[in-house]
Amino acid sequence: MLLRNLKLLAFSGLSFLCLFASGKPAKPNMIVIMCDDLGYADVGFNGCKDIPTPNIDSIATKGVRFSNGYSAYPVCGPSRAGFITGRYPQRFGFERNPQYQPHDPNMGLTRKEKTIAELLSPVGYHSGIIGKWHLGAHIPTSHPMKRGFAEFYGHLGGGHKYMPEALVIKDSVKAQGEAESYRTWTMRNYAPVRPRKYLTDEFSEEAVSFLERNKKKPFFLFLSYNAPHTPLEATEKYLKRFESIQDSKRRTYAAMVSAVDDGVGLILKSLIENGLDEKTIVVFLSDNGGPTTKNASRNAPLRGKKSDVWEGGYRVPFAIQWNGTLPGGKTYDFPVSSLDLAATIVALSGAKVPEGKPLDGVNLLPFLLGKIKTPPHKAIYLRKFDQNRFAVRHGDYKIIIPWKGGSPQLYDLKNDIAETTDVSSQYPAQVIELDSLRKKWNSELVEPTFLGLIHLPRPGKKGK
Ligand code: CA
C-alpha cells in the first residue's frame, strides 16, 4: 500500500510538473458539490455508521480527506458568499443570512466582489450553478447569470421544499418572505419551470446533463444541493433504505443524505463516461455544521452545531479528488478552508484577481502534492458580528471570544477535539498571540451591510 502510494505520489508530482512545464495553465474543470447543513459525522469518511455514503466516500478514497476542513462561516449565506468569492465574507459585509427580498438589490452579494464564475470567465471557463443560490433574490442584479454564471437551474432562496407538488408559486418574484420562497418553481436560467422529481434527484440529473453538454470546454460547476436542510422530506425510495433507524427524524435525514450520495455516484460515473475524470477536480463539502436538533444531523466528536463558533459550527465534511494528479486515500490534517477552492482554481486556470481584492485562500495543490510541507494558513478566522463572537484557529490551538468583552478561551484541539477544557490560564502566551492575530484581522473587516433573517419578526416574537 505504501509503495503504491509512493508511486502514485511520484506520478502525481510528475504530472503536476508536466501540467505547468509548457508555461500554460492546466485549466482543469472543477465541480464543487456542497451540501446544506450536513453534519461533520454524517459521511462514511468521517466515521458515520448508520448512513452509508459509498459514493461520497469514494472522493476521499480516490483523493484527499480533510480532517480539519472549515467552511467560511457557520451559517449558509455568508458561508456561500465566502466560498464563491474566495474572500472572508466579513470583508464585504455579508455576515448574515439574507432575507428573501426579490425587490431589494442590496440584500445579497455586493457587486464590488467577484464570484469564481466572474474570475474564470475571462480565461474561457463556462460556469454553471445547480441548486441553492442564497446570494440575493433580486433578479436584475443578483441572479447567478448576473454574477458570471452562464447557466442556472435551481432556486434563489435559502431553502426549498422537495416534493414537486408542493412547489406552487410559479414566479419567484411574487413569493413573499422566507416560507413562500420555499414553494416556488425552480428556474432554468431566467424562466420558471415546474420540477418533475424529488428535488435532490432533479439536481443530480441536471448536473449530469451539464457535464454531457459542456465536456469540450473548461467548466466550473457549483452543485449546490439544498439537502439535507429542513424541511425533512424524502421519497419512499430512499426512506425504505433506513427502516432500521427508529427515530423518524434521523431516518428522513438519512434518506435525504442517501439521495445526495446517489447523485454524487451519478456524477462520478458521468465524469468517467465522458472522458472527464482526469480533467476534473471534484470537491465535496458542507456549507456549515449540522444543526443537530433541527435536522437530526451529528457533528460528533465536535462540540456545538450550526451557527456556533465551536468546531461543530463550521468544521465540515470536506474531501477532494483529482484522479491522475492527486494521491489517493490520503488524509490531510492541517487546517484548510472553503476559501481555498477559489484560490486553487484561479491558480490552475491562470485567472486574474482584481487589484485590491486579494483572495484569502491558497492554492491547495502544492500542499496536497507534498511540495509545500508547512501549513497552508497562518490562521483560520471567524467573526459573528451580531453575537460579538470570534474564533481563531492557529496550529493546534484555538481561541474563542464568547461574547463582547469576554475573556478569550483557549482550546488545544489536538488533545481536546471536543473543546471541553479551557486552557487559557496554562498558556497565556498562546492567548496573547492568537488574540493579536484576531485584532489585526478584525481591523480589516466592515460591519454587515444588510439586515438578516434574524431581524425578521417571528410568530409570537418581536423582530430585532
Ligand atoms: Ca447551511
Tab-separated table of C-alpha atoms and ligand atoms in Angstrom:
chain	number	residue	atom	x	y	z
A	1	MET	CA	0.000	0.000	0.000
A	2	LEU	CA	2.819	2.337	0.991
A	3	LEU	CA	4.688	1.515	-2.200
A	4	ARG	CA	1.597	2.103	-4.269
A	5	ASN	CA	1.052	5.455	-2.604
A	6	LEU	CA	4.675	6.417	-3.154
A	7	LYS	CA	4.381	5.502	-6.798
A	8	LEU	CA	1.187	7.447	-7.062
A	9	LEU	CA	2.793	10.403	-5.386
A	10	ALA	CA	5.757	10.281	-7.754
A	11	PHE	CA	3.418	10.015	-10.713
A	12	SER	CA	1.271	12.814	-9.376
A	13	GLY	CA	4.230	15.075	-8.881
A	14	LEU	CA	5.368	14.307	-12.411
A	15	SER	CA	2.002	15.010	-13.972
A	16	PHE	CA	1.730	18.164	-11.905
A	17	LEU	CA	5.063	19.332	-13.287
A	18	CYS	CA	4.025	18.381	-16.822
A	19	LEU	CA	0.872	20.402	-16.471
A	20	PHE	CA	2.928	23.503	-15.914
A	21	ALA	CA	6.028	22.694	-17.928
A	22	SER	CA	4.578	24.284	-21.035
A	23	GLY	CA	4.057	27.521	-19.111
A	24	LYS	CA	0.382	27.321	-19.930
A	25	PRO	CA	-2.189	26.887	-17.189
A	26	ALA	CA	-3.635	23.404	-16.869
A	27	LYS	CA	-7.232	24.608	-16.949
A	28	PRO	CA	-8.812	21.637	-15.219
A	29	ASN	CA	-12.550	21.600	-14.661
A	30	MET	CA	-13.851	21.982	-11.139
A	31	ILE	CA	-17.045	20.639	-9.613
A	32	VAL	CA	-17.882	21.744	-6.091
A	33	ILE	CA	-20.631	19.642	-4.538
A	34	MET	CA	-21.886	21.493	-1.497
A	35	CYS	CA	-24.420	20.056	0.907
A	36	ASP	CA	-26.547	22.226	3.133
A	37	ASP	CA	-26.407	21.649	6.903
A	38	LEU	CA	-24.749	18.236	6.659
A	39	GLY	CA	-23.097	17.239	9.940
A	40	TYR	CA	-19.370	16.535	10.260
A	41	ALA	CA	-20.089	12.960	11.354
A	42	ASP	CA	-22.689	12.169	8.691
A	43	VAL	CA	-20.463	10.772	5.955
A	44	GLY	CA	-18.699	7.432	5.961
A	45	PHE	CA	-15.277	9.029	5.571
A	46	ASN	CA	-15.774	10.769	8.909
A	47	GLY	CA	-16.956	7.615	10.638
A	48	CYS	CA	-20.720	7.608	10.041
A	49	LYS	CA	-22.159	4.149	10.618
A	50	ASP	CA	-25.914	4.422	10.077
A	51	ILE	CA	-25.931	6.265	6.733
A	52	PRO	CA	-23.850	4.554	4.047
A	53	THR	CA	-22.303	7.140	1.696
A	54	PRO	CA	-20.159	4.996	-0.619
A	55	ASN	CA	-20.086	7.484	-3.487
A	56	ILE	CA	-19.195	10.488	-1.353
A	57	ASP	CA	-16.602	8.339	0.410
A	58	SER	CA	-15.053	7.387	-2.911
A	59	ILE	CA	-13.975	11.031	-3.362
A	60	ALA	CA	-11.927	10.706	-0.174
A	61	THR	CA	-10.691	7.232	-1.113
A	62	LYS	CA	-9.522	8.283	-4.546
A	63	GLY	CA	-8.382	11.665	-3.322
A	64	VAL	CA	-7.785	13.530	-0.095
A	65	ARG	CA	-9.920	13.788	3.026
A	66	PHE	CA	-9.549	16.983	5.041
A	67	SER	CA	-9.796	16.216	8.750
A	68	ASN	CA	-9.661	19.937	9.584
A	69	GLY	CA	-11.670	21.450	6.737
A	70	TYR	CA	-13.557	24.621	7.585
A	71	SER	CA	-16.402	26.363	5.845
A	72	ALA	CA	-16.113	30.135	5.694
A	73	TYR	CA	-18.914	30.728	8.200
A	74	PRO	CA	-21.256	28.642	10.393
A	75	VAL	CA	-24.489	29.579	8.558
A	76	CYS	CA	-25.492	29.249	4.926
A	77	GLY	CA	-25.487	32.666	3.269
A	78	PRO	CA	-22.149	34.071	4.499
A	79	SER	CA	-20.503	30.655	4.075
A	80	ARG	CA	-21.507	30.646	0.408
A	81	ALA	CA	-20.544	34.301	-0.075
A	82	GLY	CA	-17.077	33.406	1.216
A	83	PHE	CA	-16.718	30.278	-0.896
A	84	ILE	CA	-17.961	31.920	-4.094
A	85	THR	CA	-15.617	34.931	-3.776
A	86	GLY	CA	-12.685	33.212	-2.079
A	87	ARG	CA	-12.722	36.028	0.477
A	88	TYR	CA	-13.876	36.238	4.065
A	89	PRO	CA	-17.479	37.472	3.832
A	90	GLN	CA	-16.855	39.788	6.793
A	91	ARG	CA	-14.606	41.848	4.495
A	92	PHE	CA	-17.614	42.951	2.442
A	93	GLY	CA	-20.485	42.984	4.904
A	94	PHE	CA	-22.112	39.636	4.063
A	95	GLU	CA	-22.304	38.473	7.650
A	96	ARG	CA	-25.935	37.479	7.990
A	97	ASN	CA	-28.285	35.117	6.267
A	98	PRO	CA	-30.086	37.363	3.786
A	99	GLN	CA	-33.844	37.764	3.877
A	100	TYR	CA	-35.760	36.704	0.774
A	101	GLN	CA	-36.285	40.153	-0.785
A	102	PRO	CA	-36.763	39.945	-4.576
A	103	HIS	CA	-37.137	43.745	-4.780
A	104	ASP	CA	-34.015	44.709	-2.831
A	105	PRO	CA	-30.785	44.866	-4.871
A	106	ASN	CA	-28.696	45.282	-1.726
A	107	MET	CA	-29.951	42.136	0.020
A	108	GLY	CA	-27.249	39.853	-1.300
A	109	LEU	CA	-23.717	39.672	-2.637
A	110	THR	CA	-22.279	43.105	-3.346
A	111	ARG	CA	-21.278	43.867	-6.947
A	112	LYS	CA	-17.954	45.086	-5.599
A	113	GLU	CA	-16.836	41.471	-5.179
A	114	LYS	CA	-16.218	38.931	-7.927
A	115	THR	CA	-17.542	35.365	-7.922
A	116	ILE	CA	-15.431	32.393	-9.010
A	117	ALA	CA	-17.512	32.363	-12.201
A	118	GLU	CA	-16.660	36.021	-12.876
A	119	LEU	CA	-12.967	35.340	-12.254
A	120	LEU	CA	-12.926	32.303	-14.549
A	121	SER	CA	-14.979	33.685	-17.421
A	122	PRO	CA	-12.105	35.780	-18.948
A	123	VAL	CA	-9.916	32.651	-19.177
A	124	GLY	CA	-12.535	30.730	-21.116
A	125	TYR	CA	-14.449	28.852	-18.427
A	126	HIS	CA	-18.124	28.036	-18.714
A	127	SER	CA	-19.750	28.156	-15.269
A	128	GLY	CA	-22.986	26.675	-14.042
A	129	ILE	CA	-24.814	26.501	-10.755
A	130	ILE	CA	-27.420	23.908	-9.938
A	131	GLY	CA	-29.456	24.117	-6.748
A	132	LYS	CA	-29.493	26.690	-3.992
A	133	TRP	CA	-28.196	30.218	-4.624
A	134	HIS	CA	-28.942	32.256	-1.469
A	135	LEU	CA	-26.772	35.196	-2.509
A	136	GLY	CA	-29.625	37.546	-3.396
A	137	ALA	CA	-33.114	37.171	-4.908
A	138	HIS	CA	-33.211	40.486	-6.815
A	139	ILE	CA	-33.114	39.098	-10.343
A	140	PRO	CA	-31.830	42.177	-12.235
A	141	THR	CA	-28.660	42.348	-10.138
A	142	SER	CA	-28.231	39.205	-8.035
A	143	HIS	CA	-29.336	36.311	-10.241
A	144	PRO	CA	-26.436	33.877	-10.807
A	145	MET	CA	-26.318	34.814	-14.509
A	146	LYS	CA	-25.709	38.413	-13.464
A	147	ARG	CA	-22.779	37.109	-11.429
A	148	GLY	CA	-20.741	35.303	-14.055
A	149	PHE	CA	-22.639	32.031	-14.380
A	150	ALA	CA	-23.645	31.007	-17.893
A	151	GLU	CA	-26.258	28.544	-16.646
A	152	PHE	CA	-28.554	28.271	-13.651
A	153	TYR	CA	-31.007	25.628	-12.630
A	154	GLY	CA	-32.316	25.956	-9.100
A	155	HIS	CA	-33.872	28.311	-6.571
A	156	LEU	CA	-32.800	31.735	-5.420
A	157	GLY	CA	-33.634	31.473	-1.702
A	158	GLY	CA	-32.088	29.797	1.316
A	159	GLY	CA	-34.023	26.540	1.266
A	160	HIS	CA	-36.731	24.684	-0.582
A	161	LYS	CA	-39.430	22.110	-0.267
A	162	TYR	CA	-38.516	18.896	-2.064
A	163	MET	CA	-41.706	17.422	-3.498
A	164	PRO	CA	-42.745	18.885	-6.863
A	165	GLU	CA	-46.431	19.007	-5.931
A	166	ALA	CA	-45.637	21.412	-3.075
A	167	LEU	CA	-43.983	23.914	-5.397
A	168	VAL	CA	-46.977	26.012	-6.388
A	169	ILE	CA	-45.640	29.567	-6.824
A	170	LYS	CA	-44.579	29.959	-10.417
A	171	ASP	CA	-42.891	33.323	-10.228
A	172	SER	CA	-40.035	33.692	-7.714
A	173	VAL	CA	-40.534	37.458	-7.594
A	174	LYS	CA	-44.075	37.002	-6.299
A	175	ALA	CA	-43.021	34.890	-3.327
A	176	GLN	CA	-43.457	36.883	-0.121
A	177	GLY	CA	-40.906	36.114	2.533
A	178	GLU	CA	-38.997	33.050	3.538
A	179	ALA	CA	-41.812	30.489	3.800
A	180	GLU	CA	-43.203	31.261	0.342
A	181	SER	CA	-39.720	31.257	-1.186
A	182	TYR	CA	-39.536	27.556	-0.285
A	183	ARG	CA	-42.544	26.864	-2.520
A	184	THR	CA	-41.553	28.483	-5.805
A	185	TRP	CA	-40.953	26.650	-9.026
A	186	THR	CA	-37.316	26.278	-9.882
A	187	MET	CA	-35.716	28.449	-12.553
A	188	ARG	CA	-33.873	27.379	-15.668
A	189	ASN	CA	-31.761	30.413	-16.345
A	190	TYR	CA	-34.419	33.153	-16.011
A	191	ALA	CA	-37.509	31.070	-16.791
A	192	PRO	CA	-39.668	29.438	-14.127
A	193	VAL	CA	-40.016	25.692	-14.651
A	194	ARG	CA	-42.070	23.175	-12.759
A	195	PRO	CA	-39.824	20.493	-11.238
A	196	ARG	CA	-40.819	16.951	-12.107
A	197	LYS	CA	-38.942	14.997	-9.470
A	198	TYR	CA	-37.831	14.934	-5.876
A	199	LEU	CA	-35.623	17.998	-5.878
A	200	THR	CA	-32.371	16.249	-4.959
A	201	ASP	CA	-32.832	13.779	-7.832
A	202	GLU	CA	-33.694	16.637	-10.147
A	203	PHE	CA	-30.490	18.497	-9.266
A	204	SER	CA	-28.355	15.375	-9.711
A	205	GLU	CA	-29.770	14.759	-13.175
A	206	GLU	CA	-29.268	18.395	-14.120
A	207	ALA	CA	-25.625	18.072	-13.095
A	208	VAL	CA	-25.142	15.052	-15.340
A	209	SER	CA	-26.775	16.958	-18.196
A	210	PHE	CA	-24.392	19.873	-17.561
A	211	LEU	CA	-21.388	17.553	-17.836
A	212	GLU	CA	-22.632	15.981	-21.049
A	213	ARG	CA	-23.303	19.366	-22.635
A	214	ASN	CA	-20.064	21.010	-21.571
A	215	LYS	CA	-17.428	18.327	-21.847
A	216	LYS	CA	-15.476	20.108	-24.570
A	217	LYS	CA	-14.618	23.333	-22.719
A	218	PRO	CA	-13.190	24.065	-19.304
A	219	PHE	CA	-16.002	24.405	-16.801
A	220	PHE	CA	-16.786	25.245	-13.212
A	221	LEU	CA	-19.894	23.605	-11.809
A	222	PHE	CA	-21.298	24.524	-8.408
A	223	LEU	CA	-23.710	21.742	-7.485
A	224	SER	CA	-25.413	23.293	-4.514
A	225	TYR	CA	-27.781	20.733	-3.007
A	226	ASN	CA	-30.253	22.248	-0.549
A	227	ALA	CA	-30.321	18.804	1.114
A	228	PRO	CA	-30.262	17.892	3.930
A	229	HIS	CA	-31.502	21.315	5.081
A	230	THR	CA	-35.026	21.351	6.504
A	231	PRO	CA	-37.836	20.667	5.685
A	232	LEU	CA	-37.110	16.990	6.241
A	233	GLU	CA	-38.699	15.343	3.202
A	234	ALA	CA	-37.716	12.189	1.385
A	235	THR	CA	-39.289	9.746	-1.037
A	236	GLU	CA	-40.077	6.111	-0.278
A	237	LYS	CA	-37.209	5.007	-2.486
A	238	TYR	CA	-34.735	6.472	-0.010
A	239	LEU	CA	-36.757	6.078	3.191
A	240	LYS	CA	-37.039	2.333	2.799
A	241	ARG	CA	-33.260	2.030	2.937
A	242	PHE	CA	-33.405	3.108	6.575
A	243	GLU	CA	-36.226	1.130	8.129
A	244	SER	CA	-33.830	0.092	10.882
A	245	ILE	CA	-33.462	3.681	12.126
A	246	GLN	CA	-36.119	4.103	14.803
A	247	ASP	CA	-36.017	7.883	15.148
A	248	SER	CA	-38.190	9.148	12.290
A	249	LYS	CA	-36.346	12.455	12.047
A	250	ARG	CA	-32.982	10.745	11.724
A	251	ARG	CA	-34.497	8.265	9.282
A	252	THR	CA	-35.721	11.021	6.972
A	253	TYR	CA	-32.430	12.857	7.288
A	254	ALA	CA	-30.563	9.659	6.425
A	255	ALA	CA	-32.784	9.193	3.377
A	256	MET	CA	-32.014	12.743	2.227
A	257	VAL	CA	-28.271	12.200	2.595
A	258	SER	CA	-28.589	8.899	0.762
A	259	ALA	CA	-30.285	10.697	-2.147
A	260	VAL	CA	-27.336	13.065	-2.338
A	261	ASP	CA	-24.974	10.108	-2.282
A	262	ASP	CA	-26.802	8.523	-5.219
A	263	GLY	CA	-26.455	11.821	-7.060
A	264	VAL	CA	-22.724	12.000	-6.362
A	265	GLY	CA	-22.481	8.479	-7.771
A	266	LEU	CA	-24.221	9.545	-10.997
A	267	ILE	CA	-21.871	12.487	-11.392
A	268	LEU	CA	-18.695	10.477	-10.782
A	269	LYS	CA	-19.890	7.855	-13.259
A	270	SER	CA	-20.692	10.510	-15.839
A	271	LEU	CA	-17.205	12.018	-15.471
A	272	ILE	CA	-15.680	8.665	-16.373
A	273	GLU	CA	-18.103	8.008	-19.220
A	274	ASN	CA	-17.473	11.423	-20.729
A	275	GLY	CA	-13.696	11.207	-20.508
A	276	LEU	CA	-13.586	13.959	-17.888
A	277	ASP	CA	-12.333	12.019	-14.888
A	278	GLU	CA	-8.695	13.141	-15.007
A	279	LYS	CA	-9.535	16.630	-16.221
A	280	THR	CA	-11.847	17.431	-13.358
A	281	ILE	CA	-11.277	18.346	-9.731
A	282	VAL	CA	-14.222	17.195	-7.613
A	283	VAL	CA	-14.788	18.678	-4.170
A	284	PHE	CA	-17.386	17.627	-1.640
A	285	LEU	CA	-18.207	19.657	1.478
A	286	SER	CA	-20.983	21.063	3.643
A	287	ASP	CA	-21.699	24.798	3.887
A	288	ASN	CA	-21.734	24.676	7.684
A	289	GLY	CA	-22.036	22.240	10.573
A	290	GLY	CA	-25.162	20.230	11.290
A	291	PRO	CA	-27.997	21.967	13.186
A	292	THR	CA	-28.370	18.833	15.256
A	293	THR	CA	-31.773	19.349	16.851
A	294	LYS	CA	-33.394	20.713	13.690
A	295	ASN	CA	-32.475	18.012	11.184
A	296	ALA	CA	-31.089	15.186	13.382
A	297	SER	CA	-27.585	15.672	11.974
A	298	ARG	CA	-24.486	14.792	14.020
A	299	ASN	CA	-21.164	16.561	14.429
A	300	ALA	CA	-19.504	14.206	16.925
A	301	PRO	CA	-16.880	14.375	18.279
A	302	LEU	CA	-17.035	18.096	17.650
A	303	ARG	CA	-18.713	20.430	20.097
A	304	GLY	CA	-21.687	22.519	19.078
A	305	LYS	CA	-23.751	22.927	15.953
A	306	LYS	CA	-24.600	25.192	13.027
A	307	SER	CA	-24.207	28.869	13.897
A	308	ASP	CA	-21.739	28.185	16.736
A	309	VAL	CA	-18.104	29.249	16.856
A	310	TRP	CA	-17.394	25.820	18.366
A	311	GLU	CA	-15.908	23.347	15.895
A	312	GLY	CA	-19.324	21.799	15.223
A	313	GLY	CA	-20.430	25.095	13.695
A	314	TYR	CA	-18.010	25.232	10.814
A	315	ARG	CA	-15.650	22.264	10.655
A	316	VAL	CA	-17.319	20.220	7.938
A	317	PRO	CA	-17.062	17.026	5.889
A	318	PHE	CA	-14.599	18.004	3.175
A	319	ALA	CA	-12.802	15.935	0.528
A	320	ILE	CA	-11.227	16.486	-2.893
A	321	GLN	CA	-10.279	14.218	-5.779
A	322	TRP	CA	-8.331	14.875	-8.959
A	323	ASN	CA	-7.707	11.480	-10.426
A	324	GLY	CA	-4.347	11.113	-12.085
A	325	THR	CA	-2.937	14.126	-10.250
A	326	LEU	CA	-3.692	13.926	-6.535
A	327	PRO	CA	-2.627	10.926	-4.473
A	328	GLY	CA	-5.429	8.645	-3.355
A	329	GLY	CA	-6.510	7.688	0.139
A	330	LYS	CA	-4.685	10.476	1.883
A	331	THR	CA	-5.829	12.396	4.954
A	332	TYR	CA	-4.630	15.973	5.157
A	333	ASP	CA	-4.618	17.265	8.726
A	334	PHE	CA	-3.530	20.900	8.505
A	335	PRO	CA	-6.496	23.280	8.580
A	336	VAL	CA	-7.901	24.239	5.194
A	337	SER	CA	-10.859	26.411	4.266
A	338	SER	CA	-13.628	26.520	1.684
A	339	LEU	CA	-11.967	29.831	0.758
A	340	ASP	CA	-9.116	27.781	-0.721
A	341	LEU	CA	-11.257	26.448	-3.550
A	342	ALA	CA	-11.397	29.772	-5.398
A	343	ALA	CA	-7.659	30.274	-4.951
A	344	THR	CA	-6.967	26.764	-6.239
A	345	ILE	CA	-8.965	27.046	-9.456
A	346	VAL	CA	-7.784	30.622	-10.038
A	347	ALA	CA	-4.159	29.458	-9.854
A	348	LEU	CA	-4.706	26.401	-12.040
A	349	SER	CA	-6.707	28.257	-14.683
A	350	GLY	CA	-4.417	31.271	-14.922
A	351	ALA	CA	-7.271	33.627	-13.960
A	352	LYS	CA	-6.510	37.106	-12.637
A	353	VAL	CA	-7.680	38.505	-9.342
A	354	PRO	CA	-8.678	42.185	-9.257
A	355	GLU	CA	-6.297	44.697	-7.722
A	356	GLY	CA	-7.023	45.373	-4.086
A	357	LYS	CA	-9.153	42.251	-3.618
A	358	PRO	CA	-6.668	39.534	-2.681
A	359	LEU	CA	-8.064	36.077	-2.097
A	360	ASP	CA	-7.978	34.780	1.457
A	361	GLY	CA	-7.439	31.187	0.389
A	362	VAL	CA	-4.427	29.407	-1.045
A	363	ASN	CA	-3.881	27.064	-3.982
A	364	LEU	CA	-4.091	23.689	-2.250
A	365	LEU	CA	-2.319	21.673	-4.957
A	366	PRO	CA	1.304	22.131	-3.842
A	367	PHE	CA	0.280	21.287	-0.266
A	368	LEU	CA	-1.639	18.167	-1.239
A	369	LEU	CA	1.182	17.015	-3.507
A	370	GLY	CA	3.666	17.395	-0.652
A	371	LYS	CA	5.650	20.132	-2.379
A	372	ILE	CA	4.986	22.516	0.476
A	373	LYS	CA	5.133	20.906	3.883
A	374	THR	CA	4.162	23.839	6.069
A	375	PRO	CA	0.524	24.607	6.983
A	376	PRO	CA	-1.414	26.409	4.232
A	377	HIS	CA	-2.734	29.046	6.643
A	378	LYS	CA	-1.259	31.051	9.449
A	379	ALA	CA	-4.741	31.015	10.960
A	380	ILE	CA	-8.403	30.372	10.186
A	381	TYR	CA	-10.631	33.213	11.358
A	382	LEU	CA	-14.264	33.610	12.288
A	383	ARG	CA	-16.312	36.549	13.473
A	384	LYS	CA	-20.025	36.566	14.188
A	385	PHE	CA	-20.836	40.249	14.338
A	386	ASP	CA	-24.328	40.045	15.795
A	387	GLN	CA	-23.247	37.841	18.681
A	388	ASN	CA	-19.867	39.554	19.181
A	389	ARG	CA	-18.183	36.176	18.904
A	390	PHE	CA	-14.809	35.297	17.449
A	391	ALA	CA	-12.700	32.228	16.873
A	392	VAL	CA	-9.118	31.954	15.640
A	393	ARG	CA	-7.526	28.608	14.814
A	394	HIS	CA	-3.751	28.650	14.797
A	395	GLY	CA	-1.856	25.378	14.721
A	396	ASP	CA	-3.402	23.037	17.250
A	397	TYR	CA	-4.804	25.900	19.290
A	398	LYS	CA	-7.968	27.896	19.001
A	399	ILE	CA	-9.191	30.900	20.906
A	400	ILE	CA	-12.806	31.794	21.261
A	401	ILE	CA	-14.168	35.134	22.379
A	402	PRO	CA	-17.543	34.040	23.694
A	403	TRP	CA	-19.156	37.484	23.815
A	404	LYS	CA	-18.200	41.155	23.630
A	405	GLY	CA	-15.639	41.942	26.297
A	406	GLY	CA	-15.467	38.298	27.358
A	407	SER	CA	-12.081	36.817	28.179
A	408	PRO	CA	-10.592	34.641	25.458
A	409	GLN	CA	-10.886	30.905	25.990
A	410	LEU	CA	-8.151	28.661	24.642
A	411	TYR	CA	-8.576	25.081	23.443
A	412	ASP	CA	-5.941	22.551	22.469
A	413	LEU	CA	-7.688	20.813	19.590
A	414	LYS	CA	-5.020	18.161	19.164
A	415	ASN	CA	-5.653	16.790	22.629
A	416	ASP	CA	-9.176	18.067	23.142
A	417	ILE	CA	-11.081	17.954	19.854
A	418	ALA	CA	-14.391	18.352	21.711
A	419	GLU	CA	-13.323	21.694	23.237
A	420	THR	CA	-14.107	20.623	26.790
A	421	THR	CA	-11.308	22.358	28.706
A	422	ASP	CA	-10.307	25.998	28.566
A	423	VAL	CA	-6.509	26.031	28.929
A	424	SER	CA	-6.051	29.804	28.651
A	425	SER	CA	-4.568	30.097	32.150
A	426	GLN	CA	-1.915	27.465	31.309
A	427	TYR	CA	-0.808	29.043	28.031
A	428	PRO	CA	-1.052	32.830	28.405
A	429	ALA	CA	1.487	33.432	25.606
A	430	GLN	CA	-0.692	31.494	23.135
A	431	VAL	CA	-3.706	33.560	24.158
A	432	ILE	CA	-1.834	36.818	23.549
A	433	GLU	CA	-0.539	35.641	20.174
A	434	LEU	CA	-3.900	34.426	18.897
A	435	ASP	CA	-5.748	37.446	20.220
A	436	SER	CA	-3.350	39.772	18.454
A	437	LEU	CA	-3.988	37.873	15.194
A	438	ARG	CA	-7.695	38.285	15.821
A	439	LYS	CA	-7.429	42.029	16.419
A	440	LYS	CA	-5.380	42.575	13.286
A	441	TRP	CA	-7.836	40.579	11.160
A	442	ASN	CA	-10.829	42.296	12.726
A	443	SER	CA	-9.363	45.696	11.855
A	444	GLU	CA	-9.651	44.744	8.164
A	445	LEU	CA	-13.391	43.980	8.329
A	446	VAL	CA	-16.519	46.040	7.850
A	447	GLU	CA	-19.885	45.861	9.562
A	448	PRO	CA	-22.738	43.908	7.955
A	449	THR	CA	-24.299	45.831	5.070
A	450	PHE	CA	-27.813	44.378	5.218
A	451	LEU	CA	-30.242	43.111	7.833
A	452	GLY	CA	-30.669	39.379	8.090
A	453	LEU	CA	-33.218	36.667	8.732
A	454	ILE	CA	-32.686	37.186	12.452
A	455	HIS	CA	-34.159	40.679	12.151
A	456	LEU	CA	-37.498	39.481	10.825
A	457	PRO	CA	-40.348	39.275	13.296
A	458	ARG	CA	-41.155	35.686	14.199
A	459	PRO	CA	-44.568	34.426	15.194
A	460	GLY	CA	-45.074	35.368	18.830
A	461	LYS	CA	-41.776	37.294	18.957
A	462	LYS	CA	-40.733	40.818	18.119
A	463	GLY	CA	-38.127	41.245	15.376
A	464	LYS	CA	-34.745	42.568	16.392
B	1	CA	CA	-26.445	25.672	5.527
